[in-house]
mmCIF file of N, CA and C in Angstrom:
data_model
loop_
_atom_site.group_PDB
_atom_site.id
_atom_site.type_symbol
_atom_site.label_atom_id
_atom_site.label_comp_id
_atom_site.label_asym_id
_atom_site.label_seq_id
_atom_site.Cartn_x
_atom_site.Cartn_y
_atom_site.Cartn_z
ATOM 1 N N UNK A 1 -336.029 84.325 105.305
ATOM 2 C CA UNK A 1 -336.192 84.986 106.392
ATOM 3 C C UNK A 1 -335.942 84.478 107.754
ATOM 4 N N UNK A 2 -335.103 84.834 108.553
ATOM 5 C CA UNK A 2 -334.549 83.808 109.614
ATOM 6 C C UNK A 2 -335.564 84.314 110.845
ATOM 7 N N UNK A 3 -336.316 83.217 111.526
ATOM 8 C CA UNK A 3 -337.349 83.405 112.310
ATOM 9 C C UNK A 3 -337.187 82.567 113.288
ATOM 10 N N UNK A 4 -337.931 82.806 114.532
ATOM 11 C CA UNK A 4 -338.131 81.828 115.613
ATOM 12 C C UNK A 4 -339.462 82.450 116.092
ATOM 13 N N UNK A 5 -340.105 81.167 116.376
ATOM 14 C CA UNK A 5 -341.447 81.181 116.635
ATOM 15 C C UNK A 5 -342.064 80.445 118.014
ATOM 16 N N UNK A 6 -342.336 80.972 119.035
ATOM 17 C CA UNK A 6 -342.575 80.184 120.285
ATOM 18 C C UNK A 6 -344.162 79.739 119.836
ATOM 19 N N UNK A 7 -344.425 78.685 120.795
ATOM 20 C CA UNK A 7 -345.690 78.397 120.840
ATOM 21 C C UNK A 7 -345.909 77.263 122.264
ATOM 22 N N UNK A 8 -347.236 77.130 122.428
ATOM 23 C CA UNK A 8 -347.596 76.287 123.601
ATOM 24 C C UNK A 8 -348.020 76.988 124.867
ATOM 25 N N UNK A 9 -347.909 78.210 124.872
ATOM 26 C CA UNK A 9 -348.409 78.822 126.031
ATOM 27 C C UNK A 9 -349.953 78.752 126.198
ATOM 28 N N UNK A 10 -350.478 79.452 127.309
ATOM 29 C CA UNK A 10 -351.787 79.192 127.606
ATOM 30 C C UNK A 10 -352.243 79.739 129.104
ATOM 31 N N UNK A 11 -353.296 79.111 129.438
ATOM 32 C CA UNK A 11 -353.846 79.431 130.801
ATOM 33 C C UNK A 11 -353.622 78.118 131.515
ATOM 34 N N UNK A 12 -353.171 77.966 132.636
ATOM 35 C CA UNK A 12 -352.927 76.691 133.150
ATOM 36 C C UNK A 12 -353.001 77.085 135.010
ATOM 37 N N UNK A 13 -353.784 76.101 135.671
ATOM 38 C CA UNK A 13 -353.904 76.276 136.955
ATOM 39 C C UNK A 13 -352.571 75.850 137.645
ATOM 40 N N UNK A 14 -352.428 76.607 138.912
ATOM 41 C CA UNK A 14 -351.220 76.369 139.712
ATOM 42 C C UNK A 14 -350.955 74.775 139.834
ATOM 43 N N UNK A 15 -349.498 74.415 139.768
ATOM 44 C CA UNK A 15 -349.507 72.949 139.874
ATOM 45 C C UNK A 15 -349.491 72.452 138.347
ATOM 46 N N UNK A 16 -350.071 72.957 137.528
ATOM 47 C CA UNK A 16 -350.035 72.260 136.364
ATOM 48 C C UNK A 16 -348.899 72.623 135.482
ATOM 49 N N UNK A 17 -349.121 72.136 133.999
ATOM 50 C CA UNK A 17 -347.507 72.072 133.252
ATOM 51 C C UNK A 17 -347.840 72.377 131.673
ATOM 52 N N UNK A 18 -347.130 72.799 131.032
ATOM 53 C CA UNK A 18 -347.163 73.447 129.670
ATOM 54 C C UNK A 18 -345.926 72.905 128.945
ATOM 55 N N UNK A 19 -345.702 72.643 127.580
ATOM 56 C CA UNK A 19 -344.495 72.415 126.865
ATOM 57 C C UNK A 19 -344.597 73.437 125.652
ATOM 58 N N UNK A 20 -343.435 74.298 126.171
ATOM 59 C CA UNK A 20 -343.346 75.481 125.200
ATOM 60 C C UNK A 20 -342.497 75.154 124.133
ATOM 61 N N UNK A 21 -342.686 75.536 123.012
ATOM 62 C CA UNK A 21 -341.656 75.240 121.619
ATOM 63 C C UNK A 21 -341.281 76.375 121.024
ATOM 64 N N UNK A 22 -339.970 76.288 120.741
ATOM 65 C CA UNK A 22 -339.059 77.204 119.831
ATOM 66 C C UNK A 22 -339.210 76.667 118.472
ATOM 67 N N UNK A 23 -339.745 77.230 117.631
ATOM 68 C CA UNK A 23 -339.120 76.448 116.144
ATOM 69 C C UNK A 23 -338.478 77.656 115.371
ATOM 70 N N UNK A 24 -337.630 77.139 114.409
ATOM 71 C CA UNK A 24 -336.758 78.124 113.775
ATOM 72 C C UNK A 24 -337.000 77.592 112.260
ATOM 73 N N UNK A 25 -337.203 78.816 111.717
ATOM 74 C CA UNK A 25 -337.417 78.844 110.087
ATOM 75 C C UNK A 25 -336.502 79.727 109.354
ATOM 76 N N UNK A 26 -335.806 78.985 108.250
ATOM 77 C CA UNK A 26 -335.118 79.997 107.557
ATOM 78 C C UNK A 26 -333.535 79.796 107.916
ATOM 79 N N UNK A 27 -333.463 78.793 109.140
ATOM 80 C CA UNK A 27 -331.935 78.383 109.399
ATOM 81 C C UNK A 27 -332.291 77.392 110.396
ATOM 82 N N UNK A 28 -330.857 76.529 110.588
ATOM 83 C CA UNK A 28 -331.078 75.304 111.357
ATOM 84 C C UNK A 28 -330.645 76.044 112.835
ATOM 85 N N UNK A 29 -330.653 75.114 113.879
ATOM 86 C CA UNK A 29 -330.481 75.478 115.205
ATOM 87 C C UNK A 29 -329.190 74.790 115.771
ATOM 88 N N UNK A 30 -328.705 73.740 114.704
ATOM 89 C CA UNK A 30 -327.680 72.981 115.655
ATOM 90 C C UNK A 30 -326.504 73.691 115.942
ATOM 91 N N UNK A 31 -326.245 74.847 115.283
ATOM 92 C CA UNK A 31 -324.985 75.748 115.971
ATOM 93 C C UNK A 31 -325.275 76.982 116.725
ATOM 94 N N UNK A 32 -326.482 76.645 117.220
ATOM 95 C CA UNK A 32 -326.720 77.799 117.940
ATOM 96 C C UNK A 32 -327.075 77.439 119.349
ATOM 97 N N UNK A 33 -326.519 78.096 120.460
ATOM 98 C CA UNK A 33 -327.091 77.995 121.793
ATOM 99 C C UNK A 33 -328.788 78.516 121.746
ATOM 100 N N UNK A 34 -329.587 78.000 122.596
ATOM 101 C CA UNK A 34 -330.756 78.363 122.478
ATOM 102 C C UNK A 34 -331.290 78.773 124.173
ATOM 103 N N UNK A 35 -331.697 80.090 124.481
ATOM 104 C CA UNK A 35 -332.241 80.242 125.807
ATOM 105 C C UNK A 35 -333.523 80.530 125.757
ATOM 106 N N UNK A 36 -334.212 80.505 126.894
ATOM 107 C CA UNK A 36 -335.609 80.841 127.302
ATOM 108 C C UNK A 36 -335.652 82.046 128.164
ATOM 109 N N UNK A 37 -336.258 82.852 127.864
ATOM 110 C CA UNK A 37 -336.477 84.196 128.644
ATOM 111 C C UNK A 37 -337.894 84.282 129.189
ATOM 112 N N UNK A 38 -338.092 85.250 129.975
ATOM 113 C CA UNK A 38 -339.421 85.185 130.467
ATOM 114 C C UNK A 38 -339.502 86.829 130.895
ATOM 115 N N UNK A 39 -340.731 87.623 130.832
ATOM 116 C CA UNK A 39 -340.808 89.027 130.988
ATOM 117 C C UNK A 39 -342.253 88.987 131.911
ATOM 118 N N UNK A 40 -342.356 89.706 132.870
ATOM 119 C CA UNK A 40 -343.819 89.605 133.347
ATOM 120 C C UNK A 40 -344.062 91.154 133.247
ATOM 121 N N UNK A 41 -345.090 91.864 133.365
ATOM 122 C CA UNK A 41 -345.568 93.096 133.422
ATOM 123 C C UNK A 41 -345.088 93.755 134.540
ATOM 124 N N UNK A 42 -344.144 94.712 134.069
ATOM 125 C CA UNK A 42 -343.485 95.758 135.067
ATOM 126 C C UNK A 42 -342.144 95.256 135.615
ATOM 127 N N UNK A 43 -341.745 93.950 135.135
ATOM 128 C CA UNK A 43 -340.460 93.469 135.457
ATOM 129 C C UNK A 43 -339.601 93.205 134.473
ATOM 130 N N UNK A 44 -338.418 93.053 134.982
ATOM 131 C CA UNK A 44 -336.964 93.002 133.834
ATOM 132 C C UNK A 44 -337.440 91.675 132.935
ATOM 133 N N UNK A 45 -336.891 91.609 132.096
ATOM 134 C CA UNK A 45 -336.809 89.959 131.398
ATOM 135 C C UNK A 45 -335.734 89.443 131.976
ATOM 136 N N UNK A 46 -335.991 87.910 132.374
ATOM 137 C CA UNK A 46 -335.160 87.101 132.982
ATOM 138 C C UNK A 46 -334.855 85.971 132.327
ATOM 139 N N UNK A 47 -333.393 85.805 132.282
ATOM 140 C CA UNK A 47 -333.060 84.284 131.623
ATOM 141 C C UNK A 47 -333.297 83.272 132.430
ATOM 142 N N UNK A 48 -334.219 82.472 131.745
ATOM 143 C CA UNK A 48 -334.797 81.136 132.653
ATOM 144 C C UNK A 48 -333.793 79.926 132.237
ATOM 145 N N UNK A 49 -333.636 79.712 130.972
ATOM 146 C CA UNK A 49 -332.860 78.278 130.742
ATOM 147 C C UNK A 49 -332.291 78.595 129.688
ATOM 148 N N UNK A 50 -330.888 77.642 129.261
ATOM 149 C CA UNK A 50 -330.488 77.660 128.077
ATOM 150 C C UNK A 50 -329.716 76.263 127.981
ATOM 151 N N UNK A 51 -329.377 75.914 126.531
ATOM 152 C CA UNK A 51 -328.898 74.710 126.174
ATOM 153 C C UNK A 51 -327.931 74.964 124.992
ATOM 154 N N UNK A 52 -327.041 74.426 125.186
ATOM 155 C CA UNK A 52 -325.765 74.472 124.352
ATOM 156 C C UNK A 52 -325.987 73.973 123.012
ATOM 157 N N UNK A 53 -325.351 74.094 121.923
ATOM 158 C CA UNK A 53 -325.639 73.709 120.480
ATOM 159 C C UNK A 53 -324.943 72.098 120.228
ATOM 160 N N UNK A 54 -323.838 71.948 120.953
ATOM 161 C CA UNK A 54 -323.385 70.495 120.587
ATOM 162 C C UNK A 54 -323.288 69.744 121.865
ATOM 163 N N UNK A 55 -322.908 69.967 122.933
ATOM 164 C CA UNK A 55 -322.590 69.135 123.987
ATOM 165 C C UNK A 55 -324.305 69.117 124.636
ATOM 166 N N UNK A 56 -324.836 70.076 124.403
ATOM 167 C CA UNK A 56 -326.345 70.030 125.107
ATOM 168 C C UNK A 56 -326.140 70.306 126.726
ATOM 169 N N UNK A 57 -325.277 70.680 127.127
ATOM 170 C CA UNK A 57 -325.266 71.457 128.173
ATOM 171 C C UNK A 57 -326.025 72.298 128.610
ATOM 172 N N UNK A 58 -326.738 72.123 129.699
ATOM 173 C CA UNK A 58 -328.041 73.185 130.189
ATOM 174 C C UNK A 58 -327.764 73.750 131.475
ATOM 175 N N UNK A 59 -328.606 74.848 131.526
ATOM 176 C CA UNK A 59 -328.466 75.974 132.508
ATOM 177 C C UNK A 59 -329.622 76.168 132.863
ATOM 178 N N UNK A 60 -330.026 76.439 134.300
ATOM 179 C CA UNK A 60 -331.479 76.886 134.685
ATOM 180 C C UNK A 60 -331.349 77.911 135.941
ATOM 181 N N UNK A 61 -332.159 78.995 135.499
ATOM 182 C CA UNK A 61 -332.345 79.960 136.809
ATOM 183 C C UNK A 61 -332.874 79.392 138.242
ATOM 184 N N UNK A 62 -332.071 79.880 139.108
ATOM 185 C CA UNK A 62 -332.811 79.049 140.389
ATOM 186 C C UNK A 62 -334.216 79.252 140.730
ATOM 187 N N UNK A 63 -334.689 80.173 139.868
ATOM 188 C CA UNK A 63 -336.288 80.470 140.128
ATOM 189 C C UNK A 63 -337.263 79.008 139.473
ATOM 190 N N UNK A 64 -336.457 78.305 138.442
ATOM 191 C CA UNK A 64 -337.128 77.258 137.871
ATOM 192 C C UNK A 64 -336.450 76.102 137.966
ATOM 193 N N UNK A 65 -335.315 75.891 138.603
ATOM 194 C CA UNK A 65 -334.382 74.766 138.607
ATOM 195 C C UNK A 65 -335.457 73.714 139.483
ATOM 196 N N UNK A 66 -335.239 72.450 138.888
ATOM 197 C CA UNK A 66 -336.139 71.333 139.306
ATOM 198 C C UNK A 66 -337.610 71.318 138.698
ATOM 199 N N UNK A 67 -338.150 72.079 138.075
ATOM 200 C CA UNK A 67 -339.452 72.455 137.750
ATOM 201 C C UNK A 67 -339.355 72.395 136.198
ATOM 202 N N UNK A 68 -338.487 73.012 135.576
ATOM 203 C CA UNK A 68 -338.110 73.326 134.069
ATOM 204 C C UNK A 68 -337.299 72.408 133.582
ATOM 205 N N UNK A 69 -337.657 71.741 132.134
ATOM 206 C CA UNK A 69 -336.626 71.074 131.701
ATOM 207 C C UNK A 69 -336.330 71.633 130.043
ATOM 208 N N UNK A 70 -335.384 72.044 129.792
ATOM 209 C CA UNK A 70 -334.913 72.411 128.482
ATOM 210 C C UNK A 70 -334.546 71.299 127.573
ATOM 211 N N UNK A 71 -334.992 71.027 126.349
ATOM 212 C CA UNK A 71 -334.389 70.042 125.352
ATOM 213 C C UNK A 71 -334.381 70.574 124.079
ATOM 214 N N UNK A 72 -333.563 69.963 123.385
ATOM 215 C CA UNK A 72 -333.932 70.561 121.617
ATOM 216 C C UNK A 72 -333.802 68.872 120.795
ATOM 217 N N UNK A 73 -334.391 69.201 119.732
ATOM 218 C CA UNK A 73 -334.473 68.565 118.583
ATOM 219 C C UNK A 73 -333.841 69.000 117.358
ATOM 220 N N UNK A 74 -332.610 68.678 117.143
ATOM 221 C CA UNK A 74 -331.970 69.624 115.928
ATOM 222 C C UNK A 74 -332.463 69.199 114.624
ATOM 223 N N UNK A 75 -332.806 67.990 114.648
ATOM 224 C CA UNK A 75 -333.667 67.468 113.253
ATOM 225 C C UNK A 75 -334.986 68.199 112.847
ATOM 226 N N UNK A 76 -335.610 68.511 113.974
ATOM 227 C CA UNK A 76 -337.094 69.482 113.875
ATOM 228 C C UNK A 76 -336.573 70.779 113.910
ATOM 229 N N UNK A 77 -335.367 71.252 114.420
ATOM 230 C CA UNK A 77 -335.104 72.782 114.602
ATOM 231 C C UNK A 77 -336.147 73.359 115.551
ATOM 232 N N UNK A 78 -336.230 72.397 116.469
ATOM 233 C CA UNK A 78 -337.127 72.937 117.469
ATOM 234 C C UNK A 78 -336.507 72.725 118.789
ATOM 235 N N UNK A 79 -336.709 73.811 119.938
ATOM 236 C CA UNK A 79 -336.173 73.683 121.335
ATOM 237 C C UNK A 79 -337.277 73.602 122.089
ATOM 238 N N UNK A 80 -337.329 72.842 123.124
ATOM 239 C CA UNK A 80 -338.728 72.655 123.953
ATOM 240 C C UNK A 80 -338.297 73.337 125.622
ATOM 241 N N UNK A 81 -339.388 73.790 126.103
ATOM 242 C CA UNK A 81 -339.101 74.084 127.524
ATOM 243 C C UNK A 81 -340.390 73.282 128.135
ATOM 244 N N UNK A 82 -339.987 72.307 128.937
ATOM 245 C CA UNK A 82 -341.174 71.357 129.617
ATOM 246 C C UNK A 82 -341.264 72.085 130.841
ATOM 247 N N UNK A 83 -342.483 72.929 131.147
ATOM 248 C CA UNK A 83 -342.712 73.607 132.719
ATOM 249 C C UNK A 83 -343.549 72.577 133.241
ATOM 250 N N UNK A 84 -343.423 72.402 134.652
ATOM 251 C CA UNK A 84 -344.099 71.740 135.523
ATOM 252 C C UNK A 84 -344.302 72.409 136.976
ATOM 253 N N UNK A 85 -345.102 72.060 137.594
ATOM 254 C CA UNK A 85 -345.425 72.656 139.225
ATOM 255 C C UNK A 85 -345.553 73.952 138.915
ATOM 256 N N UNK A 86 -346.265 74.639 138.014
ATOM 257 C CA UNK A 86 -346.254 76.037 137.820
ATOM 258 C C UNK A 86 -347.137 76.764 139.002
ATOM 259 N N UNK A 87 -346.618 78.103 139.357
ATOM 260 C CA UNK A 87 -346.614 78.657 139.985
ATOM 261 C C UNK A 87 -347.394 80.313 139.544
ATOM 262 N N UNK A 88 -348.346 80.998 140.288
ATOM 263 C CA UNK A 88 -348.828 82.238 139.653
ATOM 264 C C UNK A 88 -347.515 83.175 139.345
ATOM 265 N N UNK A 89 -346.527 83.126 140.115
ATOM 266 C CA UNK A 89 -345.245 84.072 139.756
ATOM 267 C C UNK A 89 -344.286 83.628 138.368
ATOM 268 N N UNK A 90 -344.894 82.403 137.879
ATOM 269 C CA UNK A 90 -344.480 81.983 136.472
ATOM 270 C C UNK A 90 -345.041 82.898 135.476
ATOM 271 N N UNK A 91 -345.941 83.148 135.859
ATOM 272 C CA UNK A 91 -347.017 84.111 134.722
ATOM 273 C C UNK A 91 -345.956 85.048 133.985
ATOM 274 N N UNK A 92 -346.036 85.135 132.723
ATOM 275 C CA UNK A 92 -344.976 86.009 131.898
ATOM 276 C C UNK A 92 -345.211 85.532 130.481
ATOM 277 N N UNK A 93 -344.842 86.583 129.428
ATOM 278 C CA UNK A 93 -344.380 86.216 128.156
ATOM 279 C C UNK A 93 -343.072 85.590 128.085
ATOM 280 N N UNK A 94 -342.984 84.628 127.449
ATOM 281 C CA UNK A 94 -341.774 83.508 127.677
ATOM 282 C C UNK A 94 -341.407 83.717 125.952
ATOM 283 N N UNK A 95 -339.844 83.981 125.871
ATOM 284 C CA UNK A 95 -339.180 84.262 124.574
ATOM 285 C C UNK A 95 -338.274 82.986 124.302
ATOM 286 N N UNK A 96 -338.046 82.869 123.277
ATOM 287 C CA UNK A 96 -336.740 82.165 122.988
ATOM 288 C C UNK A 96 -335.643 83.106 121.946
ATOM 289 N N UNK A 97 -334.585 82.695 122.307
ATOM 290 C CA UNK A 97 -333.467 83.552 121.586
ATOM 291 C C UNK A 97 -332.383 82.493 121.089
ATOM 292 N N UNK A 98 -331.834 82.720 119.869
ATOM 293 C CA UNK A 98 -330.578 81.836 119.311
ATOM 294 C C UNK A 98 -329.372 82.868 119.288
ATOM 295 N N UNK A 99 -328.206 81.885 119.755
ATOM 296 C CA UNK A 99 -326.907 82.833 119.756
ATOM 297 C C UNK A 99 -326.039 81.791 119.462
ATOM 298 N N UNK A 100 -324.942 82.166 118.233
ATOM 299 C CA UNK A 100 -324.002 81.328 117.931
ATOM 300 C C UNK A 100 -322.896 81.085 119.166
ATOM 301 N N UNK A 101 -322.780 81.890 120.241
ATOM 302 C CA UNK A 101 -322.083 81.860 121.504
ATOM 303 C C UNK A 101 -322.668 80.787 122.456
ATOM 304 N N UNK A 102 -321.816 80.595 123.348
ATOM 305 C CA UNK A 102 -322.085 79.841 124.555
ATOM 306 C C UNK A 102 -323.470 80.650 125.483
ATOM 307 N N UNK A 103 -324.313 79.768 126.285
ATOM 308 C CA UNK A 103 -324.928 80.060 127.088
ATOM 309 C C UNK A 103 -324.038 81.053 128.223
ATOM 310 N N UNK A 104 -325.250 81.768 128.839
ATOM 311 C CA UNK A 104 -324.621 82.916 129.970
ATOM 312 C C UNK A 104 -324.396 82.188 131.256
ATOM 313 N N UNK A 105 -324.778 81.245 131.659
ATOM 314 C CA UNK A 105 -324.564 80.346 133.084
ATOM 315 C C UNK A 105 -324.443 81.230 134.179
ATOM 316 N N UNK A 106 -325.518 81.877 134.486
ATOM 317 C CA UNK A 106 -325.463 82.614 135.836
ATOM 318 C C UNK A 106 -324.935 84.153 135.750
ATOM 319 N N UNK A 107 -324.297 84.280 134.636
ATOM 320 C CA UNK A 107 -323.941 85.599 134.456
ATOM 321 C C UNK A 107 -324.899 86.575 133.716
ATOM 322 N N UNK A 108 -324.822 87.679 133.563
ATOM 323 C CA UNK A 108 -325.600 88.635 133.027
ATOM 324 C C UNK A 108 -326.039 88.015 131.511
ATOM 325 N N UNK A 109 -327.278 87.974 131.163
ATOM 326 C CA UNK A 109 -327.437 87.439 129.768
ATOM 327 C C UNK A 109 -327.436 88.545 128.859
ATOM 328 N N UNK A 110 -327.354 89.578 129.158
ATOM 329 C CA UNK A 110 -327.401 90.850 128.362
ATOM 330 C C UNK A 110 -326.436 90.669 127.170
ATOM 331 N N UNK A 111 -326.915 90.753 125.799
ATOM 332 C CA UNK A 111 -325.991 90.604 124.631
ATOM 333 C C UNK A 111 -326.262 89.009 124.266
ATOM 334 N N UNK A 112 -326.987 88.245 124.822
ATOM 335 C CA UNK A 112 -327.222 86.847 124.140
ATOM 336 C C UNK A 112 -328.495 87.206 123.153
ATOM 337 N N UNK A 113 -328.416 86.524 122.251
ATOM 338 C CA UNK A 113 -329.349 86.220 121.294
ATOM 339 C C UNK A 113 -329.470 87.145 119.915
ATOM 340 N N UNK A 114 -328.688 86.489 118.815
ATOM 341 C CA UNK A 114 -328.881 87.069 117.415
ATOM 342 C C UNK A 114 -330.277 87.156 117.011
ATOM 343 N N UNK A 115 -331.157 86.148 117.375
ATOM 344 C CA UNK A 115 -332.222 85.962 116.773
ATOM 345 C C UNK A 115 -333.399 85.687 118.271
ATOM 346 N N UNK A 116 -334.586 86.547 117.871
ATOM 347 C CA UNK A 116 -335.476 86.406 119.126
ATOM 348 C C UNK A 116 -336.737 86.305 118.472
ATOM 349 N N UNK A 117 -337.508 85.427 119.158
ATOM 350 C CA UNK A 117 -339.151 85.277 118.898
ATOM 351 C C UNK A 117 -339.894 86.344 119.451
ATOM 352 N N UNK A 118 -341.023 86.324 119.154
ATOM 353 C CA UNK A 118 -342.131 87.381 119.680
ATOM 354 C C UNK A 118 -342.816 86.916 120.693
ATOM 355 N N UNK A 119 -342.585 85.874 121.406
ATOM 356 C CA UNK A 119 -343.006 85.419 122.589
ATOM 357 C C UNK A 119 -344.415 84.520 122.610
ATOM 358 N N UNK A 120 -344.548 83.742 123.684
ATOM 359 C CA UNK A 120 -346.013 83.298 123.773
ATOM 360 C C UNK A 120 -346.427 83.300 125.417
ATOM 361 N N UNK A 121 -347.499 83.795 125.806
ATOM 362 C CA UNK A 121 -348.093 84.040 126.855
ATOM 363 C C UNK A 121 -348.258 82.784 127.744
ATOM 364 N N UNK A 122 -347.902 82.959 128.976
ATOM 365 C CA UNK A 122 -348.132 81.933 130.099
ATOM 366 C C UNK A 122 -348.686 82.657 131.001
ATOM 367 N N UNK A 123 -349.950 82.055 131.497
ATOM 368 C CA UNK A 123 -350.890 82.586 132.832
ATOM 369 C C UNK A 123 -350.958 81.476 133.594
ATOM 370 N N UNK A 124 -350.613 81.563 134.791
ATOM 371 C CA UNK A 124 -350.726 80.469 136.026
ATOM 372 C C UNK A 124 -351.662 81.339 136.640
ATOM 373 N N UNK A 125 -353.045 80.634 136.811
ATOM 374 C CA UNK A 125 -354.145 81.133 137.665
ATOM 375 C C UNK A 125 -355.022 80.355 138.073
ATOM 376 N N UNK A 126 -355.922 80.287 139.012
ATOM 377 C CA UNK A 126 -357.081 79.289 139.246
ATOM 378 C C UNK A 126 -358.214 80.078 139.125
#
């Protein structure tokens, strides 16, 4: 069974950091672009970041640029999203998705994601 599982979410104070992980089981990630998304209550899902499969080119939404870093360890079939300088508006469920095509690079992300995880909650609050 092909699965993606997110972990690393939690409650953190404003200005804090978390490292989110996206682990694959049943397949390897090395031929997939991996995207991170988030969805806050009552809001549309937002494409936060993406990393290509081979050349590891990365993309970040303006809302997280300079604060979040995406990386991948194909040997561990895991992709990470290091978050820092977290703000209350970063509170959301964070999802990862894998797609054999390229990242969306600021275009609409709709259609990206052959496989999706179930999400991990990130809450930024004092």
